[in-house]
Amino acid sequence: MNKFTLPRQTAGRTVDEITGSRRLRRMRKADWSRRLVQENRLTVDDLIWPIFVIDGDNRREEIAAMPGVYRMTIDLAVREAERAARLGIPAIATFPNVDLALRDQTGSHILDADNVINRATRAIKAAVPEIGIITDAALDPFTDHGHDGILRDGVIVNDETVAQVTVAAVLQAASGADIIAPSDMMDGRIGAIRDGLDAAGFQDVAIMSYATKFASAFYGPYREAVGTAGLLKGDKKTYYIDHANSDEAVREAEQDIAEGADMIMVKPGMPYLDIIRRLKDEFQMPTFAYQVSGEYAMIMAAAENGWIDGDKAMLESLLAFKRAGCDGILTYFAPKVAEMLRD
Ligand code: PBG
């Protein structure tokens, strides 16, 4: 018996009898064949980079729970936007950490055309017109209680919040924002913002809806970054989706699409891949995931402890979003990934 006819016998049947001669490992045997059959790819075109901006000059502050991520003054944010554009990152998303003295019960400072977000947008647009700018029309960095809505007698009031967020969105568009991404989950905000933008002549400004934003523990480091961690009392369960629910997420997305959302987002990301897949299958909309601060922090912390290979875990997590059906990902890893993909 020569080596080519060795019996591949198991206890009962041969492996070929078991598999019907189908062997899925055949195409995994070499790097070239794995590349040939790879179904999903991550490219720089998939990346949106969230950044944190503050007032001042030439200053950046560390965020303890987000190693490698900084709050930056506008001048530095402009330089980072230039770097992002050079790397080919299509868009950035800005979030402010506002002086505590400027925060109040209604988040009124969001209506200041010269607040740090609107000034950052103007500065970035002037210096780097080729990069997309996404702004969040949510009140939480502007309220003294850290909620995304106006708080009256312990209740987040929906319609008043929507009215204010709509004006804020128009101001952001007037400052040069290309996409308004309201993250507050108030009912009716997408339709109201669409009307507001259109009435002000901003038909070309798009809306990326945080269509399915879940009440989640994974936002912790972001709240440190924007300075709401110490302010927030209670939780956001009266406006974010219960993370036990999936049908409700579909209804939320359906509603936002009906009201005029151009793109939808799922947030957080990795624990919600099932939601991404459901929404993509159901609506075929441009669909995005926000790999949130807590997801970033977990990968970084494990990597810094030497418990996982951070770069590999980062790339695997991002490719998982593509496999789940995402067109792109908001991720704090964006510049790092873009550099790795380039090299
Ligand atoms: C609130 C908002 C949150 C994030 C961005 N905008 C969540 C929150 O504070 O409840 C989270 C982003 C992240 O965790 O990276 N409108």
Short mmCIF file of N, CA and C in Angstrom, two decimals, residues 12 89 147 178 276 282 334:
data_model
loop_
_atom_site.label_atom_id
_atom_site.label_comp_id
_atom_site.label_asym_id
_atom_site.label_seq_id
_atom_site.Cartn_x
_atom_site.Cartn_y
_atom_site.Cartn_z
N GLY A 12 -16.27 4.43 12.19
CA GLY A 12 -17.22 3.78 11.31
C GLY A 12 -16.94 4.07 9.87
N ILE A 89 -9.12 58.90 5.13
CA ILE A 89 -10.32 58.71 5.95
C ILE A 89 -11.42 59.64 5.42
N HIS A 147 -27.93 64.66 30.47
CA HIS A 147 -28.91 63.95 29.64
C HIS A 147 -28.96 64.57 28.24
N ASP A 178 -21.48 68.47 7.06
CA ASP A 178 -21.99 67.77 5.88
C ASP A 178 -23.08 66.78 6.24
N ILE A 276 -27.32 44.92 13.36
CA ILE A 276 -26.77 45.41 12.09
C ILE A 276 -27.25 44.51 10.95
N GLU A 282 -33.21 44.07 6.15
CA GLU A 282 -34.57 44.61 6.09
C GLU A 282 -34.66 45.86 5.22
N ALA A 334 -9.64 54.72 13.99
CA ALA A 334 -9.56 55.07 12.56
C ALA A 334 -8.16 55.46 12.07
#
